Amino acid sequence: MLSKESPKEILEKYLEHFTEMSESEMNEVLTQIPVETYKKGTILLEQGEVPNKCYFVLSGCVRQYTVNASGKETTFNFYTEEQAVTIYNQHKPDKSSDYTLICLEDCVLVAGDLSEEQGMYEAYPELAAMTRQMMAQDFGAVQEDFAVFMSSTPEERYGLLLQKRPGLVNRVPQHQLASYLGITPESLSRIKKRFSQDGCNQ
């Protein structure tokens, strides 16, 4: 379910999880953080481009996917409310992205300019510490999700998705959800039917 809080309230609540800034410092930081709106279908980053912005979802849904040489799309993640959109590309010599980012819904996002990132950290040291903590948490979650993905059955993956992100199932196209789970759309339909029959669905 989408949050009824304002974008500023969502961002402030999230920042409070990671930092102990005073109210005046928090308000000042919030005025410096750029918030942008994007229409459904907007491409935020093309595969092969060098990222120049970082994003945080206040409302909406962003899909992360890649296209191989034969044109097959594979979905790697869906970013929704209170999630940072993270592209790990620093290990690559050219710093290009292996993924495309696209808005699946109308989105309100924090859209930070990476070229101004260091200046923000120097002005607000608490923000730098908070960002490191956020990145460590995100990286840990990515590793955990990958480990679970590799050791689970398709039914277990779907069941875990219902537990952790129940609203996602009805927010994204089913063929993209199937790709994210590593199965075919037909298999997803069968799994959803079994869950529904067992009374395990939403």
Coordinates of N, CA and C in Angstrom, one line a residue:
M1 N 0.8 -1.2 0.0 CA 0.0 0.0 0.0 C 0.9 1.2 0.0
L2 N 0.5 2.2 -0.8 CA 1.3 3.5 -0.9 C 1.1 4.3 0.4
S3 N 2.2 4.9 0.8 CA 2.1 5.7 2.0 C 1.3 7.0 1.7
K4 N 0.6 7.5 2.8 CA -0.2 8.7 2.7 C 0.6 9.9 3.2
E5 N 1.8 9.6 3.7 CA 2.7 10.7 4.2 C 3.2 11.5 3.0
S6 N 3.6 12.7 3.3 CA 4.2 13.6 2.2 C 5.6 13.1 1.9
P7 N 6.1 13.5 0.7 CA 7.5 13.1 0.4 C 8.5 13.5 1.5
K8 N 8.3 14.7 2.0 CA 9.3 15.2 3.1 C 9.1 14.4 4.3
E9 N 7.9 14.0 4.7 CA 7.7 13.2 5.9 C 8.4 11.8 5.7
I10 N 8.2 11.2 4.6 CA 8.8 9.9 4.3 C 10.3 10.0 4.4
L11 N 10.9 11.0 3.8 CA 12.4 11.1 3.8 C 12.9 11.4 5.2
E12 N 12.2 12.3 6.0 CA 12.6 12.6 7.3 C 12.6 11.4 8.2
K13 N 11.5 10.6 8.1 CA 11.4 9.4 8.9 C 12.5 8.4 8.6
Y14 N 12.8 8.3 7.3 CA 13.9 7.4 6.9 C 15.3 7.8 7.4
L15 N 15.5 9.1 7.3 CA 16.8 9.7 7.8 C 17.0 9.5 9.3
E16 N 15.9 9.6 10.0 CA 16.0 9.4 11.4 C 16.4 8.1 11.9
H17 N 16.3 7.1 11.0 CA 16.7 5.7 11.3 C 18.2 5.6 11.4
F18 N 18.9 6.5 10.6 CA 20.3 6.4 10.4 C 21.2 7.5 11.0
T19 N 20.5 8.6 11.5 CA 21.3 9.7 12.0 C 20.7 10.3 13.2
E20 N 21.5 11.0 14.0 CA 21.0 11.7 15.2 C 21.1 13.2 15.1
M21 N 20.9 13.7 13.9 CA 20.9 15.1 13.7 C 19.9 15.9 14.5
S22 N 20.2 17.1 14.9 CA 19.3 17.9 15.6 C 18.2 18.3 14.6
E23 N 17.1 18.8 15.2 CA 15.9 19.2 14.3 C 16.3 20.3 13.3
S24 N 17.1 21.2 13.8 CA 17.5 22.3 12.9 C 18.4 21.8 11.8
E25 N 19.4 20.9 12.1 CA 20.2 20.3 11.1 C 19.4 19.5 10.1
M26 N 18.5 18.7 10.6 CA 17.6 17.9 9.8 C 16.8 18.7 8.8
N27 N 16.2 19.8 9.3 CA 15.5 20.7 8.4 C 16.3 21.3 7.3
E28 N 17.6 21.7 7.7 CA 18.5 22.3 6.7 C 18.9 21.3 5.7
V29 N 19.2 20.1 6.1 CA 19.5 19.0 5.1 C 18.3 18.8 4.2
L30 N 17.1 18.7 4.7 CA 15.9 18.4 3.9 C 15.7 19.5 2.8
T31 N 16.1 20.7 3.1 CA 15.9 21.8 2.2 C 17.0 21.7 1.0
Q32 N 18.1 21.0 1.3 CA 19.1 20.9 0.3 C 19.0 19.6 -0.6
I33 N 18.2 18.7 -0.1 CA 18.0 17.4 -0.9 C 17.0 17.6 -2.0
P34 N 17.4 17.4 -3.3 CA 16.5 17.6 -4.4 C 15.5 16.5 -4.5
V35 N 14.2 16.9 -4.7 CA 13.2 15.9 -4.9 C 12.5 16.2 -6.3
E36 N 12.4 15.2 -7.1 CA 11.9 15.3 -8.5 C 10.8 14.4 -8.7
T37 N 9.9 14.7 -9.6 CA 8.8 13.9 -10.0 C 9.1 13.3 -11.4
Y38 N 8.7 12.1 -11.7 CA 9.0 11.4 -12.9 C 7.7 10.7 -13.4
K39 N 7.4 10.8 -14.7 CA 6.2 10.1 -15.2 C 6.5 8.6 -15.4
K40 N 5.5 7.8 -15.3 CA 5.6 6.4 -15.6 C 6.2 6.2 -17.0
G41 N 7.2 5.3 -17.1 CA 7.9 5.1 -18.4 C 9.2 5.8 -18.5
T42 N 9.5 6.8 -17.6 CA 10.7 7.5 -17.7 C 11.9 6.6 -17.4
I43 N 12.9 6.7 -18.3 CA 14.1 6.0 -18.1 C 15.1 6.8 -17.3
L44 N 15.5 6.4 -16.2 CA 16.4 7.1 -15.3 C 17.9 6.9 -15.7
L45 N 18.1 5.7 -16.2 CA 19.5 5.3 -16.5 C 19.5 4.2 -17.5
E46 N 20.2 4.3 -18.6 CA 20.3 3.3 -19.6 C 21.5 2.4 -19.4
Q47 N 21.3 1.1 -19.7 CA 22.4 0.2 -19.6 C 23.6 0.6 -20.4
G48 N 24.8 0.7 -19.9 CA 25.9 1.1 -20.6 C 26.3 2.6 -20.3
E49 N 25.4 3.4 -19.7 CA 25.7 4.7 -19.3 C 26.4 4.8 -18.0
V50 N 27.1 5.9 -17.8 CA 27.8 6.1 -16.5 C 26.8 6.9 -15.6
P51 N 26.4 6.4 -14.5 CA 25.4 7.1 -13.6 C 25.9 8.4 -13.2
N52 N 25.1 9.4 -13.2 CA 25.4 10.7 -12.7 C 24.5 11.2 -11.6
K53 N 23.5 10.3 -11.3 CA 22.6 10.6 -10.2 C 22.4 9.4 -9.3
C54 N 22.0 9.6 -8.1 CA 21.6 8.6 -7.2 C 20.1 8.9 -6.8
Y55 N 19.4 7.8 -6.5 CA 17.9 8.0 -6.3 C 17.5 7.3 -5.0
F56 N 16.4 7.9 -4.4 CA 15.8 7.3 -3.3 C 14.3 7.4 -3.5
V57 N 13.5 6.4 -3.4 CA 12.1 6.4 -3.7 C 11.3 6.9 -2.6
L58 N 10.6 8.0 -2.8 CA 9.6 8.5 -1.9 C 8.2 8.0 -2.1
S59 N 7.9 7.8 -3.4 CA 6.6 7.2 -3.8 C 6.8 6.7 -5.3
G60 N 6.2 5.5 -5.6 CA 6.3 4.9 -6.9 C 7.1 3.7 -6.9
C61 N 7.4 3.2 -8.1 CA 8.2 2.0 -8.3 C 9.2 2.1 -9.4
V62 N 10.4 1.7 -9.2 CA 11.5 1.8 -10.2 C 11.9 0.3 -10.5
R63 N 12.0 0.0 -11.7 CA 12.5 -1.4 -12.1 C 13.9 -1.3 -12.5
Q64 N 14.7 -2.3 -12.1 CA 16.1 -2.4 -12.5 C 16.2 -3.7 -13.3
Y65 N 16.7 -3.6 -14.6 CA 16.8 -4.7 -15.4 C 18.0 -4.6 -16.4
T66 N 18.3 -5.7 -17.0 CA 19.4 -5.8 -18.0 C 18.9 -6.5 -19.3
V67 N 19.5 -6.2 -20.4 CA 19.2 -6.9 -21.7 C 20.4 -7.5 -22.2
N68 N 20.4 -8.8 -22.5 CA 21.6 -9.5 -23.0 C 21.7 -9.3 -24.5
A69 N 22.7 -10.0 -25.1 CA 23.1 -9.8 -26.5 C 21.9 -10.2 -27.4
S70 N 21.1 -11.2 -27.0 CA 20.0 -11.7 -27.8 C 18.7 -10.9 -27.6
G71 N 18.8 -9.9 -26.7 CA 17.6 -9.1 -26.5 C 16.7 -9.5 -25.4
K72 N 17.1 -10.5 -24.6 CA 16.3 -11.0 -23.5 C 16.5 -10.1 -22.3
E73 N 15.3 -9.7 -21.7 CA 15.3 -8.8 -20.5 C 15.3 -9.7 -19.2
T74 N 16.1 -9.3 -18.3 CA 16.1 -10.0 -16.9 C 15.9 -8.9 -15.9
T75 N 14.9 -9.0 -15.1 CA 14.6 -8.1 -14.0 C 15.4 -8.5 -12.7
F76 N 16.1 -7.5 -12.2 CA 17.0 -7.8 -11.0 C 16.4 -7.2 -9.7
N77 N 15.6 -6.1 -9.8 CA 15.0 -5.6 -8.6 C 13.9 -4.6 -9.0
F78 N 13.0 -4.4 -8.0 CA 12.0 -3.4 -8.0 C 12.2 -2.5 -6.7
Y79 N 12.4 -1.2 -6.9 CA 12.6 -0.3 -5.8 C 11.3 0.4 -5.5
T80 N 10.8 0.3 -4.3 CA 9.6 1.0 -3.9 C 9.8 2.0 -2.7
E81 N 8.8 2.4 -2.1 CA 8.9 3.4 -1.1 C 9.9 3.1 0.0
E82 N 10.7 4.2 0.3 CA 11.7 4.1 1.3 C 12.9 3.2 1.0
Q83 N 13.2 3.0 -0.3 CA 14.3 2.2 -0.8 C 15.3 3.1 -1.6
A84 N 16.6 2.9 -1.3 CA 17.6 3.6 -2.1 C 17.9 2.8 -3.4
V85 N 17.9 3.4 -4.5 CA 18.2 2.7 -5.8 C 19.7 2.7 -5.9
T86 N 20.3 1.5 -5.8 CA 21.7 1.3 -5.7 C 22.3 0.6 -6.9
I87 N 23.3 1.2 -7.6 CA 24.0 0.5 -8.7 C 25.4 0.4 -8.3
Y88 N 25.9 -0.8 -8.1 CA 27.3 -1.1 -7.7 C 28.1 -1.2 -9.0
N89 N 28.8 -0.1 -9.3 CA 29.6 -0.1 -10.6 C 31.0 0.4 -10.4
Q90 N 31.4 0.6 -9.1 CA 32.7 1.2 -8.8 C 33.9 0.3 -9.2
H91 N 33.6 -1.0 -9.3 CA 34.6 -2.0 -9.6 C 35.0 -2.0 -11.1
K92 N 34.1 -1.3 -12.0 CA 34.3 -1.3 -13.4 C 35.2 -0.2 -13.8
P93 N 36.2 -0.4 -14.7 CA 37.1 0.7 -15.1 C 36.4 1.9 -15.7
D94 N 35.3 1.6 -16.5 CA 34.6 2.8 -17.1 C 33.4 3.3 -16.3
K95 N 33.2 2.6 -15.2 CA 32.1 3.0 -14.2 C 30.7 3.0 -14.9
S96 N 30.6 2.2 -16.0 CA 29.3 2.2 -16.7 C 28.3 1.2 -15.9
S97 N 27.0 1.4 -16.1 CA 26.0 0.6 -15.5 C 25.7 -0.6 -16.3
D98 N 25.5 -1.8 -15.6 CA 25.1 -3.0 -16.3 C 23.6 -3.0 -16.4
Y99 N 22.9 -2.0 -15.9 CA 21.4 -2.1 -15.8 C 20.8 -0.8 -16.3
T100 N 19.5 -1.0 -16.7 CA 18.6 0.1 -17.0 C 17.7 0.3 -15.8
L101 N 17.4 1.6 -15.5 CA 16.4 1.9 -14.5 C 15.2 2.6 -15.1
I102 N 14.0 2.2 -14.9 CA 12.8 2.8 -15.5 C 11.7 2.9 -14.4
C103 N 11.0 4.0 -14.5 CA 9.8 4.2 -13.6 C 8.6 3.3 -14.1
L104 N 8.2 2.4 -13.3 CA 7.0 1.6 -13.6 C 5.7 2.3 -13.3
E105 N 5.8 3.3 -12.4 CA 4.7 4.2 -12.0 C 5.1 5.6 -12.0
D106 N 4.2 6.5 -11.9 CA 4.6 7.9 -11.6 C 5.4 7.9 -10.3
C107 N 6.5 8.5 -10.3 CA 7.4 8.5 -9.1 C 7.8 9.8 -8.5
V108 N 8.0 9.9 -7.2 CA 8.6 11.0 -6.6 C 9.9 10.5 -6.0
L109 N 11.0 11.0 -6.4 CA 12.3 10.5 -6.0 C 13.2 11.6 -5.5
V110 N 14.0 11.2 -4.5 CA 15.2 12.1 -4.3 C 16.2 11.8 -5.4
A111 N 16.6 12.8 -6.1 CA 17.5 12.7 -7.2 C 18.8 13.5 -7.0
G112 N 19.7 12.8 -6.3 CA 21.0 13.5 -6.0 C 22.0 13.5 -7.1
D113 N 22.7 14.6 -7.3 CA 23.7 14.7 -8.3 C 25.0 14.2 -7.7
L114 N 25.6 13.1 -8.3 CA 26.8 12.5 -7.8 C 28.0 13.4 -7.8
S115 N 28.0 14.4 -8.7 CA 29.1 15.3 -8.7 C 29.1 16.3 -7.5
E116 N 27.9 16.4 -6.9 CA 27.8 17.3 -5.7 C 27.8 16.5 -4.4
E117 N 27.9 15.2 -4.5 CA 27.8 14.4 -3.3 C 28.9 14.7 -2.3
Q118 N 30.1 14.8 -2.7 CA 31.2 15.1 -1.8 C 31.0 16.4 -1.0
G119 N 30.5 17.4 -1.7 CA 30.3 18.7 -1.1 C 29.3 18.6 0.0
M120 N 28.2 17.8 -0.3 CA 27.2 17.6 0.8 C 27.8 16.9 2.0
Y121 N 28.6 15.9 1.8 CA 29.2 15.2 2.9 C 30.1 16.1 3.7
E122 N 30.9 17.0 3.0 CA 31.7 17.9 3.8 C 30.9 18.9 4.6
A123 N 29.8 19.3 4.0 CA 29.0 20.3 4.7 C 28.2 19.6 5.9
Y124 N 27.9 18.4 5.7 CA 27.1 17.6 6.7 C 27.7 16.3 7.0
P125 N 28.7 16.2 7.9 CA 29.4 15.0 8.2 C 28.5 13.8 8.6
E126 N 27.4 14.2 9.3 CA 26.4 13.2 9.7 C 25.8 12.5 8.5
L127 N 25.7 13.2 7.4 CA 25.1 12.7 6.2 C 26.0 11.7 5.6
A128 N 27.3 11.9 5.7 CA 28.3 11.0 5.1 C 28.2 9.7 5.9
A129 N 28.2 9.8 7.2 CA 28.2 8.6 8.1 C 26.9 7.8 7.8
M130 N 25.8 8.5 7.7 CA 24.5 7.9 7.4 C 24.5 7.2 6.1
T131 N 25.1 7.8 5.1 CA 25.1 7.2 3.7 C 25.9 5.9 3.8
R132 N 27.1 5.9 4.5 CA 27.9 4.7 4.6 C 27.1 3.5 5.3
Q133 N 26.3 3.9 6.3 CA 25.5 2.9 7.0 C 24.4 2.4 6.1
M134 N 23.8 3.2 5.4 CA 22.7 2.8 4.4 C 23.3 1.9 3.4
M135 N 24.5 2.2 2.8 CA 25.1 1.4 1.8 C 25.5 0.0 2.4
A136 N 26.0 0.0 3.6 CA 26.3 -1.3 4.2 C 25.1 -2.2 4.4
Q137 N 24.0 -1.5 4.8 CA 22.8 -2.3 5.0 C 22.2 -2.8 3.7
D138 N 22.2 -1.9 2.7 CA 21.8 -2.4 1.4 C 22.6 -3.5 0.8
F139 N 23.9 -3.4 0.9 CA 24.8 -4.4 0.4 C 24.6 -5.8 1.1
G140 N 24.4 -5.7 2.4 CA 24.1 -6.9 3.2 C 22.8 -7.5 2.8
A141 N 21.8 -6.7 2.5 CA 20.5 -7.2 2.1 C 20.6 -7.9 0.7
V142 N 21.4 -7.3 -0.2 CA 21.6 -7.9 -1.5 C 22.2 -9.2 -1.4
Q143 N 23.2 -9.3 -0.6 CA 23.9 -10.6 -0.4 C 23.0 -11.7 0.2
E144 N 22.2 -11.2 1.2 CA 21.2 -12.2 1.8 C 20.2 -12.6 0.8
D145 N 19.6 -11.7 0.1 CA 18.6 -12.1 -0.9 C 19.2 -13.0 -2.0
F146 N 20.4 -12.8 -2.4 CA 21.0 -13.7 -3.4 C 21.2 -15.1 -2.9
A147 N 21.7 -15.2 -1.6 CA 21.9 -16.5 -1.0 C 20.6 -17.2 -0.9
V148 N 19.5 -16.5 -0.5 CA 18.2 -17.2 -0.4 C 17.7 -17.6 -1.8
F149 N 17.9 -16.7 -2.8 CA 17.5 -17.0 -4.1 C 18.1 -18.3 -4.6
M150 N 19.4 -18.4 -4.4 CA 20.1 -19.6 -4.9 C 19.8 -20.9 -4.3
S151 N 19.3 -20.8 -3.0 CA 19.0 -22.0 -2.3 C 17.5 -22.4 -2.2
S152 N 16.7 -21.6 -2.8 CA 15.2 -21.8 -2.6 C 14.6 -22.3 -3.9
T153 N 13.4 -22.8 -3.7 CA 12.6 -23.3 -4.9 C 11.7 -22.1 -5.3
P154 N 11.2 -22.1 -6.6 CA 10.3 -21.0 -7.0 C 9.2 -20.7 -6.1
E155 N 8.6 -21.8 -5.5 CA 7.5 -21.6 -4.6 C 7.9 -20.8 -3.3
E156 N 9.1 -21.2 -2.8 CA 9.7 -20.5 -1.7 C 10.0 -19.1 -1.9
R157 N 10.5 -18.8 -3.1 CA 10.8 -17.4 -3.5 C 9.5 -16.6 -3.5
Y158 N 8.5 -17.1 -4.1 CA 7.2 -16.4 -4.2 C 6.6 -16.2 -2.8
G159 N 6.7 -17.2 -1.9 CA 6.2 -17.1 -0.6 C 7.0 -16.1 0.2
L160 N 8.3 -16.0 0.0 CA 9.1 -15.0 0.7 C 8.7 -13.6 0.2
L161 N 8.5 -13.5 -1.1 CA 8.1 -12.2 -1.6 C 6.8 -11.7 -1.0
L162 N 5.8 -12.6 -0.8 CA 4.6 -12.3 -0.2 C 4.7 -11.8 1.3
Q163 N 5.7 -12.4 1.9 CA 6.0 -12.1 3.3 C 6.7 -10.7 3.4
K164 N 7.7 -10.5 2.6 CA 8.5 -9.3 2.7 C 8.0 -8.1 2.0
R165 N 7.4 -8.3 0.8 CA 6.9 -7.2 -0.1 C 5.5 -7.6 -0.7
P166 N 4.5 -7.8 0.2 CA 3.2 -8.3 -0.3 C 2.6 -7.4 -1.4
G167 N 2.7 -6.1 -1.3 CA 2.1 -5.2 -2.2 C 2.7 -5.2 -3.6
L168 N 3.9 -5.7 -3.7 CA 4.6 -5.7 -5.0 C 3.9 -6.6 -6.1
V169 N 3.3 -7.7 -5.6 CA 2.7 -8.7 -6.6 C 1.7 -8.0 -7.5
N170 N 0.9 -7.1 -6.9 CA -0.1 -6.4 -7.7 C 0.3 -5.1 -8.3
R171 N 1.5 -4.7 -8.2 CA 2.0 -3.4 -8.7 C 2.8 -3.5 -9.9
V172 N 3.4 -4.7 -10.2 CA 4.3 -4.8 -11.4 C 3.7 -5.8 -12.4
P173 N 4.1 -5.7 -13.7 CA 3.6 -6.6 -14.7 C 4.1 -8.1 -14.3
Q174 N 3.2 -9.0 -14.5 CA 3.5 -10.4 -14.1 C 4.7 -11.0 -14.8
H175 N 4.9 -10.7 -16.1 CA 6.1 -11.2 -16.8 C 7.4 -10.7 -16.2
Q176 N 7.4 -9.5 -15.7 CA 8.5 -8.9 -15.1 C 8.8 -9.5 -13.7
L177 N 7.7 -9.7 -13.0 CA 7.8 -10.4 -11.6 C 8.3 -11.8 -11.8
A178 N 7.9 -12.5 -12.8 CA 8.3 -13.8 -13.1 C 9.8 -13.8 -13.4
S179 N 10.3 -12.9 -14.2 CA 11.7 -12.7 -14.5 C 12.5 -12.5 -13.2
Y180 N 12.0 -11.6 -12.3 CA 12.6 -11.3 -11.0 C 12.8 -12.6 -10.2
L181 N 11.8 -13.4 -10.2 CA 11.8 -14.7 -9.4 C 12.5 -15.8 -10.1
G182 N 13.0 -15.6 -11.4 CA 13.7 -16.6 -12.1 C 12.9 -17.7 -12.6
I183 N 11.6 -17.4 -13.0 CA 10.7 -18.4 -13.5 C 10.0 -17.9 -14.7
T184 N 9.2 -18.8 -15.4 CA 8.5 -18.3 -16.5 C 7.1 -17.7 -16.0
P185 N 6.5 -16.9 -16.9 CA 5.2 -16.4 -16.5 C 4.2 -17.5 -16.2
E186 N 4.3 -18.6 -17.0 CA 3.3 -19.7 -16.8 C 3.5 -20.4 -15.4
S187 N 4.8 -20.5 -15.1 CA 5.1 -21.1 -13.7 C 4.6 -20.2 -12.6
L188 N 4.7 -18.9 -12.8 CA 4.2 -18.0 -11.8 C 2.7 -18.1 -11.6
S189 N 2.0 -18.2 -12.8 CA 0.6 -18.3 -12.7 C 0.2 -19.6 -11.9
R190 N 0.9 -20.7 -12.2 CA 0.6 -21.9 -11.5 C 0.9 -21.8 -10.0
I191 N 2.0 -21.2 -9.6 CA 2.3 -21.0 -8.2 C 1.3 -20.1 -7.5
K192 N 0.9 -19.0 -8.2 CA -0.1 -18.1 -7.6 C -1.4 -18.8 -7.4
K193 N -1.8 -19.7 -8.3 CA -3.0 -20.4 -8.2 C -2.9 -21.4 -7.0
R194 N -1.8 -22.1 -6.8 CA -1.6 -23.0 -5.7 C -1.7 -22.2 -4.4
F195 N -1.0 -21.1 -4.3 CA -1.1 -20.3 -3.1 C -2.5 -19.8 -2.8
S196 N -3.2 -19.4 -3.8 CA -4.6 -19.0 -3.6 C -5.5 -20.1 -3.1
Q197 N -5.3 -21.3 -3.7 CA -6.1 -22.4 -3.3 C -5.8 -22.9 -1.8
D198 N -4.5 -22.7 -1.5 CA -4.1 -23.0 -0.1 C -4.4 -22.0 0.9
G199 N -5.0 -20.8 0.4 CA -5.3 -19.7 1.3 C -4.1 -19.0 1.8
C200 N -3.0 -19.0 1.0 CA -1.7 -18.4 1.4 C -1.6 -17.0 0.7
N201 N -2.5 -16.7 -0.2 CA -2.3 -15.4 -0.9 C -2.7 -14.3 0.0
Q202 N -2.6 -13.1 -0.6 CA -2.9 -11.9 0.2 C -4.4 -11.9 0.6

